[in-house]
């Protein structure tokens, strides 16, 4: 991770080493691979590593070491299946943390060592199984300047204290960063509208959102969401950065702002993405919509390659995220999940 950006051959070699390790030690994954006719001897390229549907993390233990030996387990929010939550086991967090810090410094901090930050999400103590709570804790501890603070506690969002802080930030003229779940920003903007408030944060300020709305707030079209962020906080859409990540991954994707939508998402050199037909697992033709599959070398303990339920289009420099799979693509994801369960539980 810390070396200059690696090439395709180096990525492929590392992905195959991890595949061999996970094939040997992750038995549920091994059974699925054998059903697919894929083994450590036959897989010669990272694109041929079987992609595991993300819902498998809800039904099976996907770990190369016993779960009781893991330092942390991150759990999904459970918004799509309330009866179960996906679990991603981490023997330690050194790789996850290193991945986050390196890429966050490049894509969000953009050369700045520290920024005063406001976090619109609960603390890690409040949500110990949340990968996002851990992620934002890393952001504040590693990159937050004096005066950084959380603004969501056990009683909810402290809008009054946050408005006092933003008023002070306007007066002081130092750049400021607000980071949180997309739905937290919706609640904040609704509260500001009720009070007739708006702010103009100093030049160099930036906003960070992630996760979508997940039924936690009213839904908003993407362009309207970023238009309102700019109007409420005086930050141009080009400085409104969205992070695309998930519990089942150990690496995140970012865009370079949202002046235009959909914005291109991209990751660091230790993660690669494909757009696939979820039934066949094969890449769709260039320029066509497919379901996103990601191969993340930081996922050393679970599986490197996951099949999401997100639709995207591959473009130069990354991919466009177009929403959740529906219709035939959603059915294809469901069929892929059924095939995985049948093999893994055989």
CSV table of C-alpha atoms in Angstrom, one decimal:
chain,number,residue,atom,x,y,z
A,1,UNK,CA,0.0,0.0,0.0
A,2,UNK,CA,2.7,2.5,0.9
A,3,UNK,CA,4.8,1.9,-2.2
A,4,UNK,CA,4.1,3.9,-5.4
A,5,UNK,CA,1.2,2.8,-7.4
A,6,UNK,CA,1.7,-0.8,-8.5
A,7,UNK,CA,1.0,-2.2,-11.9
A,8,UNK,CA,-1.4,-4.9,-13.1
A,9,UNK,CA,1.2,-7.7,-12.7
A,10,UNK,CA,1.9,-6.9,-9.1
A,11,UNK,CA,-1.8,-6.6,-8.3
A,12,UNK,CA,-2.5,-9.9,-10.0
A,13,UNK,CA,0.3,-11.7,-8.1
A,14,UNK,CA,-0.9,-10.5,-4.7
A,15,UNK,CA,-4.5,-11.2,-5.5
A,16,UNK,CA,-3.6,-14.8,-6.5
A,17,UNK,CA,-1.6,-15.3,-3.3
A,18,UNK,CA,-4.6,-14.1,-1.2
A,19,UNK,CA,-6.9,-16.3,-3.2
A,20,UNK,CA,-4.8,-19.4,-2.5
A,21,UNK,CA,-4.7,-18.5,1.2
A,22,UNK,CA,-8.5,-18.0,1.4
A,23,UNK,CA,-9.2,-21.1,-0.7
A,24,UNK,CA,-7.3,-23.1,1.9
A,25,UNK,CA,-8.6,-21.6,5.1
A,26,UNK,CA,-12.1,-20.2,4.4
A,27,UNK,CA,-14.0,-23.5,3.9
A,28,UNK,CA,-17.4,-22.0,2.9
A,29,UNK,CA,-15.5,-20.0,0.2
A,30,UNK,CA,-13.6,-23.1,-0.9
A,31,UNK,CA,-16.8,-25.2,-1.4
A,32,UNK,CA,-18.2,-22.5,-3.6
A,33,UNK,CA,-15.0,-22.2,-5.6
A,34,UNK,CA,-15.0,-25.9,-6.2
A,35,UNK,CA,-18.6,-25.8,-7.4
A,36,UNK,CA,-17.5,-23.1,-9.9
A,37,UNK,CA,-14.6,-25.2,-11.1
A,38,UNK,CA,-12.1,-22.7,-9.6
A,39,UNK,CA,-9.2,-23.7,-7.5
A,40,UNK,CA,-5.7,-22.4,-6.7
A,41,UNK,CA,-4.4,-24.3,-9.7
A,42,UNK,CA,-6.9,-23.1,-12.2
A,43,UNK,CA,-7.3,-19.4,-11.3
A,44,UNK,CA,-4.6,-17.5,-13.1
A,45,UNK,CA,-6.0,-13.9,-13.0
A,46,UNK,CA,-7.7,-11.8,-10.3
A,47,UNK,CA,-10.7,-11.4,-12.7
A,48,UNK,CA,-11.3,-15.1,-12.4
A,49,UNK,CA,-11.5,-15.2,-8.6
A,50,UNK,CA,-15.2,-16.1,-7.8
A,51,UNK,CA,-17.0,-13.1,-6.4
A,52,UNK,CA,-18.9,-13.7,-3.2
A,53,UNK,CA,-22.4,-12.1,-3.0
A,54,UNK,CA,-22.5,-9.6,-0.1
A,55,UNK,CA,-25.5,-11.3,1.5
A,56,UNK,CA,-23.3,-14.3,2.1
A,57,UNK,CA,-21.8,-12.3,5.0
A,58,UNK,CA,-25.2,-12.5,6.6
A,59,UNK,CA,-25.6,-16.2,6.4
A,60,UNK,CA,-22.1,-17.6,6.8
A,61,UNK,CA,-18.9,-17.0,8.7
A,62,UNK,CA,-16.4,-15.9,6.0
A,63,UNK,CA,-13.2,-15.9,7.9
A,64,UNK,CA,-9.8,-17.6,7.6
A,65,UNK,CA,-9.3,-17.6,11.3
A,66,UNK,CA,-11.8,-18.5,14.0
A,67,UNK,CA,-14.1,-15.6,14.8
A,68,UNK,CA,-13.2,-15.7,18.5
A,69,UNK,CA,-9.6,-14.9,17.5
A,70,UNK,CA,-10.6,-11.7,15.7
A,71,UNK,CA,-10.0,-8.3,17.2
A,72,UNK,CA,-13.1,-6.7,15.7
A,73,UNK,CA,-16.3,-7.7,13.8
A,74,UNK,CA,-18.0,-5.0,11.8
A,75,UNK,CA,-21.7,-5.5,11.2
A,76,UNK,CA,-23.9,-4.1,8.5
A,77,UNK,CA,-26.8,-1.8,9.3
A,78,UNK,CA,-29.4,-4.4,8.5
A,79,UNK,CA,-31.6,-2.1,6.4
A,80,UNK,CA,-32.3,-4.7,3.7
A,81,UNK,CA,-32.8,-7.7,5.9
A,82,UNK,CA,-33.8,-6.9,9.4
A,83,UNK,CA,-33.6,-10.5,10.5
A,84,UNK,CA,-29.8,-10.7,10.1
A,85,UNK,CA,-26.7,-8.5,9.7
A,86,UNK,CA,-23.6,-9.1,7.7
A,87,UNK,CA,-20.5,-9.7,9.7
A,88,UNK,CA,-17.0,-8.9,8.5
A,89,UNK,CA,-14.3,-10.4,10.8
A,90,UNK,CA,-10.9,-8.7,11.3
A,91,UNK,CA,-8.1,-10.5,13.1
A,92,UNK,CA,-6.6,-7.0,13.6
A,93,UNK,CA,-7.3,-3.6,12.2
A,94,UNK,CA,-3.8,-2.6,11.1
A,95,UNK,CA,-4.4,-3.3,7.4
A,96,UNK,CA,-7.9,-1.7,7.4
A,97,UNK,CA,-6.6,1.4,9.2
A,98,UNK,CA,-3.6,1.8,7.0
A,99,UNK,CA,-5.8,1.5,3.9
A,100,UNK,CA,-8.2,4.2,5.2
A,101,UNK,CA,-5.5,6.7,6.2
A,102,UNK,CA,-3.5,6.5,3.1
A,103,UNK,CA,-6.4,7.0,0.7
A,104,UNK,CA,-8.3,9.5,2.9
A,105,UNK,CA,-5.2,11.7,3.1
A,106,UNK,CA,-5.0,11.8,-0.7
A,107,UNK,CA,-8.6,12.1,-1.7
A,108,UNK,CA,-10.2,14.2,1.1
A,109,UNK,CA,-7.4,16.0,2.8
A,110,UNK,CA,-5.8,16.9,-0.5
A,111,UNK,CA,-2.4,17.9,0.9
A,112,UNK,CA,-3.6,19.4,4.2
A,113,UNK,CA,-2.2,17.8,7.3
A,114,UNK,CA,-5.1,18.6,9.6
A,115,UNK,CA,-8.5,20.3,9.4
A,116,UNK,CA,-10.9,21.2,12.1
A,117,UNK,CA,-13.7,18.6,11.8
A,118,UNK,CA,-17.3,18.1,12.8
A,119,UNK,CA,-18.5,14.5,12.8
A,120,UNK,CA,-22.2,13.9,12.1
A,121,UNK,CA,-22.3,10.3,13.3
A,122,UNK,CA,-22.1,8.4,16.6
A,123,UNK,CA,-18.8,7.7,18.2
A,124,UNK,CA,-17.1,4.3,18.0
A,125,UNK,CA,-18.0,3.7,21.7
A,126,UNK,CA,-21.6,4.1,20.9
A,127,UNK,CA,-21.4,1.9,17.8
A,128,UNK,CA,-18.5,-0.5,18.3
A,129,UNK,CA,-19.6,-2.8,15.4
A,130,UNK,CA,-19.9,0.0,12.9
A,131,UNK,CA,-17.2,0.2,10.2
A,132,UNK,CA,-18.3,3.8,9.5
A,133,UNK,CA,-18.0,4.8,13.2
A,134,UNK,CA,-14.4,3.4,13.2
A,135,UNK,CA,-13.6,5.1,9.9
A,136,UNK,CA,-14.8,8.5,11.1
A,137,UNK,CA,-12.9,8.0,14.4
A,138,UNK,CA,-9.7,7.4,12.3
A,139,UNK,CA,-10.4,10.6,10.3
A,140,UNK,CA,-10.8,12.7,13.5
A,141,UNK,CA,-7.9,11.2,15.3
A,142,UNK,CA,-5.5,11.2,12.4
A,143,UNK,CA,-6.5,14.4,10.6
A,144,UNK,CA,-8.7,16.5,12.9
A,145,UNK,CA,-7.3,19.8,14.2
A,146,UNK,CA,-7.9,21.3,17.6
A,147,UNK,CA,-11.5,22.0,18.1
A,148,UNK,CA,-12.8,19.0,16.2
A,149,UNK,CA,-15.8,17.4,17.7
A,150,UNK,CA,-18.7,14.9,17.4
A,151,UNK,CA,-22.2,16.4,17.1
A,152,UNK,CA,-24.3,13.3,17.5
A,153,UNK,CA,-24.6,11.7,20.9
A,154,UNK,CA,-27.0,9.5,22.8
A,155,UNK,CA,-29.7,12.2,22.6
A,156,UNK,CA,-29.3,12.7,18.9
A,157,UNK,CA,-27.8,15.6,17.0
A,158,UNK,CA,-26.7,18.7,19.0
A,159,UNK,CA,-27.9,21.2,16.4
A,160,UNK,CA,-27.5,24.2,18.7
A,161,UNK,CA,-23.8,23.5,19.5
A,162,UNK,CA,-23.1,22.7,15.9
A,163,UNK,CA,-24.6,26.1,14.8
A,164,UNK,CA,-22.6,27.9,17.4
A,165,UNK,CA,-19.5,26.2,16.0
A,166,UNK,CA,-20.3,27.0,12.4
A,167,UNK,CA,-20.9,30.6,13.4
A,168,UNK,CA,-17.5,30.8,15.0
A,169,UNK,CA,-15.9,29.1,12.0
A,170,UNK,CA,-17.3,31.7,9.7
A,171,UNK,CA,-15.9,34.5,12.0
A,172,UNK,CA,-12.5,32.9,12.3
A,173,UNK,CA,-12.0,32.2,8.6
A,174,UNK,CA,-10.3,28.9,9.0
A,175,UNK,CA,-11.3,26.0,6.7
A,176,UNK,CA,-13.7,23.5,8.2
A,177,UNK,CA,-14.8,20.0,7.3
A,178,UNK,CA,-18.2,18.4,8.1
A,179,UNK,CA,-18.2,14.6,7.8
A,180,UNK,CA,-21.1,12.2,8.3
A,181,UNK,CA,-23.8,9.9,6.9
A,182,UNK,CA,-25.8,11.4,4.0
A,183,UNK,CA,-29.0,11.1,6.0
A,184,UNK,CA,-27.4,13.1,8.9
A,185,UNK,CA,-26.9,16.0,6.5
A,186,UNK,CA,-30.6,15.8,5.5
A,187,UNK,CA,-31.7,16.0,9.1
A,188,UNK,CA,-29.3,18.9,9.7
A,189,UNK,CA,-30.4,20.8,6.6
A,190,UNK,CA,-34.1,20.3,7.6
A,191,UNK,CA,-33.3,21.8,11.1
A,192,UNK,CA,-31.5,24.8,9.5
A,193,UNK,CA,-34.4,25.4,7.2
A,194,UNK,CA,-36.8,25.4,10.2
A,195,UNK,CA,-34.6,28.0,11.9
A,196,UNK,CA,-34.0,30.1,8.8
A,197,UNK,CA,-30.3,29.5,9.0
A,198,UNK,CA,-27.6,29.1,6.4
A,199,UNK,CA,-23.8,29.4,6.6
A,200,UNK,CA,-20.9,30.3,4.4
A,201,UNK,CA,-17.9,28.3,5.5
A,202,UNK,CA,-14.5,29.7,4.8
A,203,UNK,CA,-12.6,28.9,1.5
A,204,UNK,CA,-10.9,25.5,1.7
A,205,UNK,CA,-13.8,24.0,3.6
A,206,UNK,CA,-15.2,20.7,2.5
A,207,UNK,CA,-18.1,18.3,3.1
A,208,UNK,CA,-18.0,14.5,3.3
A,209,UNK,CA,-21.0,12.3,3.0
A,210,UNK,CA,-21.5,8.6,2.6
A,211,UNK,CA,-24.0,5.8,2.8
A,212,UNK,CA,-27.1,7.3,1.2
A,213,UNK,CA,-30.4,7.7,3.1
A,214,UNK,CA,-31.3,4.1,4.0
A,215,UNK,CA,-34.7,5.1,5.1
A,216,UNK,CA,-33.3,7.2,7.9
A,217,UNK,CA,-34.3,10.5,6.3
A,218,UNK,CA,-36.4,11.7,3.4
A,219,UNK,CA,-35.0,10.7,0.0
A,220,UNK,CA,-33.4,13.3,-2.2
A,221,UNK,CA,-32.2,13.3,-5.8
A,222,UNK,CA,-28.4,13.4,-6.0
A,223,UNK,CA,-28.2,16.7,-7.8
A,224,UNK,CA,-30.7,18.3,-5.4
A,225,UNK,CA,-28.8,17.0,-2.3
A,226,UNK,CA,-25.6,18.6,-3.4
A,227,UNK,CA,-27.3,21.8,-4.5
A,228,UNK,CA,-28.8,22.1,-1.0
A,229,UNK,CA,-25.5,21.3,0.7
A,230,UNK,CA,-23.9,24.2,-1.2
A,231,UNK,CA,-26.8,26.5,-0.4
A,232,UNK,CA,-26.8,25.6,3.3
A,233,UNK,CA,-23.0,25.7,4.0
A,234,UNK,CA,-21.6,27.9,1.2
A,235,UNK,CA,-19.3,25.1,0.0
A,236,UNK,CA,-19.1,24.5,-3.7
A,237,UNK,CA,-20.3,21.1,-5.0
A,238,UNK,CA,-16.8,20.5,-6.2
A,239,UNK,CA,-15.7,20.4,-2.6
A,240,UNK,CA,-18.6,18.0,-1.5
A,241,UNK,CA,-16.9,14.6,-1.5
A,242,UNK,CA,-18.9,11.4,-1.4
A,243,UNK,CA,-17.3,8.2,-0.1
A,244,UNK,CA,-18.6,4.8,-1.4
A,245,UNK,CA,-17.7,2.0,0.9
A,246,UNK,CA,-19.3,-1.0,2.6
A,247,UNK,CA,-18.9,-3.2,5.6
A,248,UNK,CA,-17.8,-6.1,3.5
A,249,UNK,CA,-14.8,-4.2,2.1
A,250,UNK,CA,-11.7,-2.8,3.8
A,251,UNK,CA,-11.0,-0.1,1.2
A,252,UNK,CA,-13.2,2.9,0.2
A,253,UNK,CA,-13.9,4.7,-3.1
A,254,UNK,CA,-14.2,8.5,-3.5
A,255,UNK,CA,-15.2,11.0,-6.1
A,256,UNK,CA,-13.4,14.3,-6.8
A,257,UNK,CA,-16.5,16.4,-5.9
A,258,UNK,CA,-20.1,16.6,-7.2
A,259,UNK,CA,-20.2,19.6,-9.5
A,260,UNK,CA,-21.6,17.1,-12.0
A,261,UNK,CA,-23.5,13.9,-11.4
A,262,UNK,CA,-23.1,11.0,-11.5
A,263,UNK,CA,-19.5,11.6,-10.3
A,264,UNK,CA,-16.8,9.1,-11.1
A,265,UNK,CA,-15.8,6.9,-8.2
A,266,UNK,CA,-12.3,5.5,-7.9
A,267,UNK,CA,-10.1,3.7,-5.4
A,268,UNK,CA,-6.4,3.2,-4.7
A,269,UNK,CA,-4.2,0.8,-6.5
A,270,UNK,CA,-4.9,-2.1,-4.1
A,271,UNK,CA,-8.5,-2.4,-5.2
A,272,UNK,CA,-9.9,-3.1,-8.6
A,273,UNK,CA,-13.5,-3.2,-9.9
A,274,UNK,CA,-15.5,-4.9,-12.6
A,275,UNK,CA,-19.0,-4.6,-14.0
A,276,UNK,CA,-20.5,-8.0,-14.4
A,277,UNK,CA,-23.6,-10.1,-15.3
A,278,UNK,CA,-24.5,-11.4,-11.8
A,279,UNK,CA,-25.7,-14.7,-13.3
A,280,UNK,CA,-22.7,-15.6,-15.3
A,281,UNK,CA,-20.1,-13.6,-13.4
A,282,UNK,CA,-18.6,-12.4,-16.7
A,283,UNK,CA,-17.8,-8.8,-17.5
A,284,UNK,CA,-20.4,-7.0,-19.4
A,285,UNK,CA,-19.4,-5.2,-22.7
A,286,UNK,CA,-17.7,-1.8,-22.3
A,287,UNK,CA,-20.2,1.0,-21.7
A,288,UNK,CA,-23.0,-1.3,-20.5
A,289,UNK,CA,-24.5,-1.4,-17.1
A,290,UNK,CA,-23.5,-4.2,-14.9
A,291,UNK,CA,-23.4,-5.2,-11.2
A,292,UNK,CA,-20.2,-4.0,-9.5
A,293,UNK,CA,-17.8,-6.5,-8.2
A,294,UNK,CA,-14.7,-5.4,-6.3
A,295,UNK,CA,-11.4,-7.1,-5.6
A,296,UNK,CA,-9.9,-5.6,-2.5
A,297,UNK,CA,-6.4,-6.8,-1.4
A,298,UNK,CA,-7.0,-5.3,2.0
A,299,UNK,CA,-9.7,-8.0,2.6
A,300,UNK,CA,-7.0,-10.5,3.7
A,301,UNK,CA,-9.1,-12.5,6.1
A,302,UNK,CA,-12.5,-12.9,4.5
A,303,UNK,CA,-12.6,-12.9,0.7
A,304,UNK,CA,-10.9,-10.6,-1.7
A,305,UNK,CA,-13.7,-10.4,-4.2
A,306,UNK,CA,-17.3,-9.5,-3.5
A,307,UNK,CA,-20.4,-9.1,-5.7
A,308,UNK,CA,-22.3,-6.1,-4.7
A,309,UNK,CA,-26.0,-5.3,-5.4
A,310,UNK,CA,-25.0,-1.9,-6.9
A,311,UNK,CA,-25.3,-1.1,-10.6
A,312,UNK,CA,-22.5,0.8,-12.3
A,313,UNK,CA,-20.8,1.6,-15.6
A,314,UNK,CA,-17.0,1.4,-16.1
A,315,UNK,CA,-15.6,4.6,-17.4
A,316,UNK,CA,-12.1,6.0,-17.8
A,317,UNK,CA,-10.7,6.7,-14.3
A,318,UNK,CA,-13.2,4.5,-12.4
A,319,UNK,CA,-16.9,3.8,-12.5
A,320,UNK,CA,-20.3,5.6,-12.3
A,321,UNK,CA,-22.5,4.4,-9.5
A,322,UNK,CA,-26.1,4.2,-10.8
A,323,UNK,CA,-28.1,2.8,-7.9
A,324,UNK,CA,-29.3,-0.6,-6.6
A,325,UNK,CA,-29.9,-3.6,-8.8
A,326,UNK,CA,-33.5,-4.0,-10.0
A,327,UNK,CA,-35.4,-6.3,-12.2
A,328,UNK,CA,-33.2,-8.9,-14.0
A,329,UNK,CA,-30.0,-7.7,-12.3
A,330,UNK,CA,-31.6,-8.0,-8.9
A,331,UNK,CA,-32.8,-11.5,-9.8
A,332,UNK,CA,-29.3,-12.3,-11.0
A,333,UNK,CA,-27.9,-11.3,-7.6
A,334,UNK,CA,-30.4,-13.4,-5.8
A,335,UNK,CA,-29.6,-16.4,-8.0
A,336,UNK,CA,-25.9,-15.9,-7.4
A,337,UNK,CA,-26.6,-15.9,-3.7
A,338,UNK,CA,-28.7,-19.1,-3.9
A,339,UNK,CA,-25.8,-20.8,-5.7
A,340,UNK,CA,-23.3,-19.7,-3.1
A,341,UNK,CA,-25.4,-21.0,-0.2
A,342,UNK,CA,-26.1,-24.3,-1.9
A,343,UNK,CA,-22.4,-24.9,-2.4
A,344,UNK,CA,-21.2,-23.5,0.9
A,345,UNK,CA,-23.6,-25.5,3.0
A,346,UNK,CA,-23.1,-28.7,1.0
